[in-house]
CSV table of C-alpha atoms and ligand atoms in Angstrom, one decimal:
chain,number,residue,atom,x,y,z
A,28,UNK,CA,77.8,73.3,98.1
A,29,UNK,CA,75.7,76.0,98.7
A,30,UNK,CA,76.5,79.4,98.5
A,31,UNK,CA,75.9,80.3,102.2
A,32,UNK,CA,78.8,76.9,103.2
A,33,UNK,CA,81.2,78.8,101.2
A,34,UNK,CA,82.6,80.9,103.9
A,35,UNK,CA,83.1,77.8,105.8
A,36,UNK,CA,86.1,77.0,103.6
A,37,UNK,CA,88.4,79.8,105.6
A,38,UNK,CA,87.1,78.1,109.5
A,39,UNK,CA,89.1,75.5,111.6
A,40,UNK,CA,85.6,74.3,111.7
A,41,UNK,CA,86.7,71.2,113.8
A,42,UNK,CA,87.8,73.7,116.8
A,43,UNK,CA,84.4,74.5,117.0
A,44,UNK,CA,82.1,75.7,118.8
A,45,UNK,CA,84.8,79.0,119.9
A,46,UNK,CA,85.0,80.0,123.5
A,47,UNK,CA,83.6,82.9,123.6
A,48,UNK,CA,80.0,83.2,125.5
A,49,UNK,CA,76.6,83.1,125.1
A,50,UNK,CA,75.4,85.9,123.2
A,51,UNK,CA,79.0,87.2,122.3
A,52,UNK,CA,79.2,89.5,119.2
A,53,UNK,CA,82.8,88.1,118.3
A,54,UNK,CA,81.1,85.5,116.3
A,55,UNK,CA,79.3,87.5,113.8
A,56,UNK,CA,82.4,89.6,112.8
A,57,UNK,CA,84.2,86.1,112.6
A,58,UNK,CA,81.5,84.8,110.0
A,59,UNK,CA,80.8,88.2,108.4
A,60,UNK,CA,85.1,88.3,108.0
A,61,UNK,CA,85.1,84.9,106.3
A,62,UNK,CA,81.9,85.7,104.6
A,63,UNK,CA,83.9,88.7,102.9
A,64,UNK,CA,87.2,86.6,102.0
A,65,UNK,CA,84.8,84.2,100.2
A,66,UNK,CA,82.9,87.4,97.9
A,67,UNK,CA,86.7,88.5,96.7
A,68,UNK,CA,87.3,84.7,96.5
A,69,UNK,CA,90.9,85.7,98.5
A,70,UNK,CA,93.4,82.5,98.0
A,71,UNK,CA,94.1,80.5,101.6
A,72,UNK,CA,97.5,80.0,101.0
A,73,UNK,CA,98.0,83.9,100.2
A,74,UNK,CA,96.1,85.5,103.0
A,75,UNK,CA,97.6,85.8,106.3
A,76,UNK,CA,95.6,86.8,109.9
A,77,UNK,CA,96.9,88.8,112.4
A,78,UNK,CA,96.0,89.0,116.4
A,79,UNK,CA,96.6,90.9,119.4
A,80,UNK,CA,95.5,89.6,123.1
A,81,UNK,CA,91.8,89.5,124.2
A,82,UNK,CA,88.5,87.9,123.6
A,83,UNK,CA,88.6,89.0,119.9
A,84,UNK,CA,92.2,87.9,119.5
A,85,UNK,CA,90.9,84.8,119.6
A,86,UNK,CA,89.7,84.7,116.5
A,87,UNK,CA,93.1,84.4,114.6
A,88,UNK,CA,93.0,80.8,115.7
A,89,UNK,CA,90.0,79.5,113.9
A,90,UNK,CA,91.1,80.6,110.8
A,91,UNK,CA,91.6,77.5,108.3
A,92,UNK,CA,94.8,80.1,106.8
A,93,UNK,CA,98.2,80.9,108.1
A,94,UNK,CA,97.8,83.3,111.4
A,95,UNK,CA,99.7,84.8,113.9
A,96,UNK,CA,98.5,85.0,117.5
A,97,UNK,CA,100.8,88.2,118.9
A,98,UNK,CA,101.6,89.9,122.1
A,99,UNK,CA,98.7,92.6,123.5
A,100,UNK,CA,98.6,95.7,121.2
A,101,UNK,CA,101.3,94.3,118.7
A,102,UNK,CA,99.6,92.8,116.1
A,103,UNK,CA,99.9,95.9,113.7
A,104,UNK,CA,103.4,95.9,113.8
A,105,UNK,CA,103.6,92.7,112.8
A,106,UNK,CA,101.3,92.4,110.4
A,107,UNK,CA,103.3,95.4,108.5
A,108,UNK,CA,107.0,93.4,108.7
A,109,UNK,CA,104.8,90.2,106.7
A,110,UNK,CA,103.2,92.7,103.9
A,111,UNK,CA,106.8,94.1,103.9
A,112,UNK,CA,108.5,91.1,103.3
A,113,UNK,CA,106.1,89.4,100.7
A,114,UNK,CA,104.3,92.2,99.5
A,115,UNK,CA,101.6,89.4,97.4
A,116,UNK,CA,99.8,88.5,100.3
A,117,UNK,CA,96.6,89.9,102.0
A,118,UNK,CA,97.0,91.0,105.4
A,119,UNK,CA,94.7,90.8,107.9
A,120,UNK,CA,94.3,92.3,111.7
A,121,UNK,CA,91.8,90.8,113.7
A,122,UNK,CA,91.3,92.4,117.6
A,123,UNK,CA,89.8,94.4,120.1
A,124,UNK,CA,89.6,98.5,120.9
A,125,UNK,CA,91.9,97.9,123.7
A,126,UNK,CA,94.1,96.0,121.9
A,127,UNK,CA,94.1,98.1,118.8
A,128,UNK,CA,93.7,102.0,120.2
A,129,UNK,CA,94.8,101.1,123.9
A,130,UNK,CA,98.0,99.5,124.2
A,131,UNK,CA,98.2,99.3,120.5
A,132,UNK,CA,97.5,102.6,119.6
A,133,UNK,CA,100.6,104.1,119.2
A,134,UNK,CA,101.6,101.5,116.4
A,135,UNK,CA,98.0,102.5,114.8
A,136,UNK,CA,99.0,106.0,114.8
A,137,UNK,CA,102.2,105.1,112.7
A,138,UNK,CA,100.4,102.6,109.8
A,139,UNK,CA,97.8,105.1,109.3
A,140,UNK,CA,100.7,107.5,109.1
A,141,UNK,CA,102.4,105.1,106.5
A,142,UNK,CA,99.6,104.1,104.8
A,143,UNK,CA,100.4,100.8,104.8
A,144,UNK,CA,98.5,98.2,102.4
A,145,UNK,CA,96.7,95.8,105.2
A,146,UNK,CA,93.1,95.3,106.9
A,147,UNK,CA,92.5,95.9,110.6
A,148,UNK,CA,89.3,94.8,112.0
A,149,UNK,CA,88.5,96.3,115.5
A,150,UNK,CA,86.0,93.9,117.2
A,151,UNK,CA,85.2,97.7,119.0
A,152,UNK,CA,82.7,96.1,122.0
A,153,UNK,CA,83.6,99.3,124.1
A,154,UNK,CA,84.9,97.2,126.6
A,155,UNK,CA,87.9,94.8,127.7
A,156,UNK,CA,86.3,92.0,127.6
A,157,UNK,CA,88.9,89.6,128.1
A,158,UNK,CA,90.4,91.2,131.7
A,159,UNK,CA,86.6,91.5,133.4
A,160,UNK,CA,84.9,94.9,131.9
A,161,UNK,CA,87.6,98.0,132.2
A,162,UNK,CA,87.1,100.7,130.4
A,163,UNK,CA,88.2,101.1,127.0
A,164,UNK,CA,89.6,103.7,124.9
A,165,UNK,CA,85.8,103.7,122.9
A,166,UNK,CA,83.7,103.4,126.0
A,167,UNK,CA,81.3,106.0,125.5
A,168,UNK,CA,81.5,109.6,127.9
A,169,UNK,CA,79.6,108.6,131.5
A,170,UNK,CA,79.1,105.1,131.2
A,171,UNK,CA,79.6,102.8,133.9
A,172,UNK,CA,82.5,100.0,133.8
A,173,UNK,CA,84.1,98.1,136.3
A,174,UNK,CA,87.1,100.6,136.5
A,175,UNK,CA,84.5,103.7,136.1
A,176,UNK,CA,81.4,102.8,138.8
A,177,UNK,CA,80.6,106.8,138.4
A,178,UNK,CA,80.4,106.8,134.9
A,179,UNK,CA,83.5,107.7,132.4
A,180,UNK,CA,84.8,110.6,132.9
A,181,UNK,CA,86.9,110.7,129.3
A,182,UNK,CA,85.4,111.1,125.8
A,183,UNK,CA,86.1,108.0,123.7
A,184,UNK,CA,89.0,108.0,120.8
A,185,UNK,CA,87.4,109.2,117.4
A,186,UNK,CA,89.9,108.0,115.0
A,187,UNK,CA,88.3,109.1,111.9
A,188,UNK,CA,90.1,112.4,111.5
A,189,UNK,CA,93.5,110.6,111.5
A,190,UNK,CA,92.4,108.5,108.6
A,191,UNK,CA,90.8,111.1,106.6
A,192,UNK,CA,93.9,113.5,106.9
A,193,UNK,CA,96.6,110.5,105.6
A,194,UNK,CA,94.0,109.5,103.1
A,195,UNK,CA,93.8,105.9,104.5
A,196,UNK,CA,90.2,104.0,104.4
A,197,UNK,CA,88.0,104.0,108.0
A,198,UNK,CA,84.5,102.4,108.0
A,199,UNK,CA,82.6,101.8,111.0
A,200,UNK,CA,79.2,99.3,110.9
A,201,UNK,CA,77.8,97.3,113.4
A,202,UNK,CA,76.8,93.5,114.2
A,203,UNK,CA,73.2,94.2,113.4
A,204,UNK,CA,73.7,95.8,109.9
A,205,UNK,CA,75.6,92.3,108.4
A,206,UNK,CA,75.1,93.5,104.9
A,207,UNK,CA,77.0,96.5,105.4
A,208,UNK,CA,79.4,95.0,107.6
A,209,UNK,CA,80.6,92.7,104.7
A,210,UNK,CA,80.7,96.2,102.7
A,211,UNK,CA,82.9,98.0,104.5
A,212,UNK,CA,85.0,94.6,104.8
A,213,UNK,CA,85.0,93.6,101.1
A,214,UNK,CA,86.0,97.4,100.2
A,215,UNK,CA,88.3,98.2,102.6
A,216,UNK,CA,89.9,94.2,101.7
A,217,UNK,CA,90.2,95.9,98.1
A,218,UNK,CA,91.2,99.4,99.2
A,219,UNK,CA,95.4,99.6,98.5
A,220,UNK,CA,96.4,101.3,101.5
A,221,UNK,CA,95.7,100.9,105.4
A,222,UNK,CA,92.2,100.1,105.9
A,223,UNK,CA,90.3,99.6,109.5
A,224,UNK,CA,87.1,99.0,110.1
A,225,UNK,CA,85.5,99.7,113.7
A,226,UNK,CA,82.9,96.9,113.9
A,227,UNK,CA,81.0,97.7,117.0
A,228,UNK,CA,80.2,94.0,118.3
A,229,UNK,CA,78.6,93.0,122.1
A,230,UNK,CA,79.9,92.3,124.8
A,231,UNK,CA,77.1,90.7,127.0
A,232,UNK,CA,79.2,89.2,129.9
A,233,UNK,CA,81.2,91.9,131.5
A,234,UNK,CA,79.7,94.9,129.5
A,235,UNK,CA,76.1,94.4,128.4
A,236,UNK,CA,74.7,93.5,131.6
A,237,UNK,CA,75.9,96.2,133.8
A,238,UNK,CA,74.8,98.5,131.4
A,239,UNK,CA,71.1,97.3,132.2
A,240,UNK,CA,70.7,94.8,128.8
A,241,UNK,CA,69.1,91.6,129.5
A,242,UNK,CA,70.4,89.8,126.8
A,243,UNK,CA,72.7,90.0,123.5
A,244,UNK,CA,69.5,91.0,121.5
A,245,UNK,CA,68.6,93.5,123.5
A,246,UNK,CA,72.3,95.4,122.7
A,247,UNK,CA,71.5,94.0,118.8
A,248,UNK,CA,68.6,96.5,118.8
A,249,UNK,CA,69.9,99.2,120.2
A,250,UNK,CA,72.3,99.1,117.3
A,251,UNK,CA,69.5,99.2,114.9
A,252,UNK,CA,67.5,101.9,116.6
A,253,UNK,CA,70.6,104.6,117.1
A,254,UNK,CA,72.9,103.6,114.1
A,255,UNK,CA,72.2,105.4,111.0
A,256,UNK,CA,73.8,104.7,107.9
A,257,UNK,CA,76.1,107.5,105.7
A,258,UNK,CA,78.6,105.9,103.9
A,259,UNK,CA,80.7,107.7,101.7
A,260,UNK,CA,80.1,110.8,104.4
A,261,UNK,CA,83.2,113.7,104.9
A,262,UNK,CA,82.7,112.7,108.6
A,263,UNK,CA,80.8,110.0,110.7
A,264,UNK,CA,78.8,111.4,113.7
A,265,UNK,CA,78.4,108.9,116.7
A,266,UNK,CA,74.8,107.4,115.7
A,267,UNK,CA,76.5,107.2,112.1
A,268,UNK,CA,77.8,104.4,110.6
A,269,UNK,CA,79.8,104.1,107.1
A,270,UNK,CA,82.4,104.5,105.0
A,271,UNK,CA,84.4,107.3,105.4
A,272,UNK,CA,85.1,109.0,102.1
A,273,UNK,CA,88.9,108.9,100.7
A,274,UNK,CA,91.1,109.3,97.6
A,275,UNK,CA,92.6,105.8,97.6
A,276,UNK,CA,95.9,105.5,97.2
A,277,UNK,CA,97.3,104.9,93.5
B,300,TPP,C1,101.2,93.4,128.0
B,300,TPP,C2,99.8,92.9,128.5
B,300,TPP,N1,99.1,93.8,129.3
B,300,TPP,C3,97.9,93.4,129.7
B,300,TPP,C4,97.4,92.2,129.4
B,300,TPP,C5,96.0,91.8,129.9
B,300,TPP,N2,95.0,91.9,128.9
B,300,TPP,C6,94.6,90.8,128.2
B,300,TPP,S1,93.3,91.0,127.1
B,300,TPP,C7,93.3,92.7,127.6
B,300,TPP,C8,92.2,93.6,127.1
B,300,TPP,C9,91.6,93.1,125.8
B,300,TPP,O1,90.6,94.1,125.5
B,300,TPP,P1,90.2,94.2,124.0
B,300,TPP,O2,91.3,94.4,123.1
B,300,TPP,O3,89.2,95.3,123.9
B,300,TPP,O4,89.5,92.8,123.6
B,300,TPP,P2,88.2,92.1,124.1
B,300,TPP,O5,88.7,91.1,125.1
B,300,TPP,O6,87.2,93.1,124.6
B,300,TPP,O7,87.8,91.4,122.8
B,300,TPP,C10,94.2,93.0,128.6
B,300,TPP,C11,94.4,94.3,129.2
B,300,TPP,C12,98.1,91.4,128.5
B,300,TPP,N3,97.7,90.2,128.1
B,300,TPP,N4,99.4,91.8,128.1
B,301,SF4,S1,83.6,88.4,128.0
B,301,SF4,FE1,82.5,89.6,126.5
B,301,SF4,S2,83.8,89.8,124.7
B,301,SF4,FE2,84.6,88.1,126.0
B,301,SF4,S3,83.6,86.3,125.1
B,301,SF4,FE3,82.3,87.0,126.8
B,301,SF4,S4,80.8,88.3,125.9
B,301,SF4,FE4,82.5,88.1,124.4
């Protein structure tokens, strides 16, 4: 086996192909996920995935592990009661920025507060995919959604702060920088405390497109041309991505 089939070890590969569209980001986090669980060689019978409601949600289900598929906005919650039960396992969040800082936000607010040792990765597409193209808590200021034809009037949720003050690990990459994606996943996997990474990811279908973008591709180099990377940085500013820097928790 070569070393690139290795991640295939953690897929449901026999539910494939996922149905998600053409062009979607939600499978390059999915791989680049299963990509990471492979580098720390994480067991299959002692990890455990974690989803709210949405396009992204759907991920949980092609997982070749033991997953949970929960109600909108409430996979944080329980994701905590299994680390708190069996404390061995590695637990993992897989969604959406609505499902995570929208409806699930206020249970975000609390496991940052706790610190509590599990993953959350926020397939952060700006959008809600899922429901048609609403607006998201991290659609960017002005832009136009099917809820906001005039443009956004709010600023997007900038959770950095709140991670930085509870000394909890925040990352934020995107699906054109794959190497540093798997970095931010492989150290916030290892990090023991909460850890979330805001993987900004496309949304073609109901997003994308109105936004002008031809194609998937087209949103892939827009990444690559306005993300810069800091990691380790005291703060991220919007065309920055990386890991934040922290005192992880002893
Ligand atoms: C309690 C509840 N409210 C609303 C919905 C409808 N709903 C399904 S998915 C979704 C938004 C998902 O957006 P996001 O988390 O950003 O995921 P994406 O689809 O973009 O991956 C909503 C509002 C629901 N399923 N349950
Ligand atoms: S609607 Fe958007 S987020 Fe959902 S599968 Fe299609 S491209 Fe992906």
């Amino acid at each position: 086996m070569n070393k690139d089939s290795h991640f295939k070890r953690y897929l449901k590969l026999d539910l494939l192909p996922t149905p998600w569209c053409p062009g979607c980001g939600n499978g390059i986090v999915l791989k680049t996920i299963c990509q990471a669980f492979d580098e720390l060689g994480l067991p299959k019978d002692g990890t455990v995935v974690i989803s709210g409601i949405g396009c992204s949600g759907r991920s949980a289900g092609f997982f070749d592990l033991d997953s949970v598929h929960t109600a909108h906005g409430r996979a944080i919650p329980v994701a905590e009661g299994i680390k708190y039960a069996n404390d061995a396992l590695n637990v993992v969040v897989v969604s959406g920025d609505g499902d995570l800082l929208g409806i699930g936000g206020n249970h975000l607010l609390h496991a940052i507060r706790r610190n509590t040792n599990i993953t959350v990765i926020c397939y952060a597409n700006e959008i809600y995919g899922m429901t048609g193209g609403q607006v998201s808590p991290t659609t960017p200021h002005g832009t136009k959604t099917l809820t906001t034809p005039n443009g956004n009037p709010d600023y997007p949720a900038d959770v950095q702060f709140l991670f930085k003050h509870y000394n909890s690990y925040f990352a934020r990459t995107t699906a054109y920088h794959l190497n540093h994606m798997k970095k931010c996943i492989v150290e916030a996997l290892k990090f023991k405390g909460f850890s979330f990474v805001e993987a900004r990811t496309m949304c073609i279908v109901n997003y994308g497109r109105r936004l002008g973008y031809k194609n998937s591709n087209e949103m892939l180099m827009h990444y690559k041309e306005f993300y810069k990377v800091n990691d380790y940085a005291e703060e991220l500013a919007q065309n920055e991505i990386g890991i934040l820097k922290s005192t992880p928790v002893a």
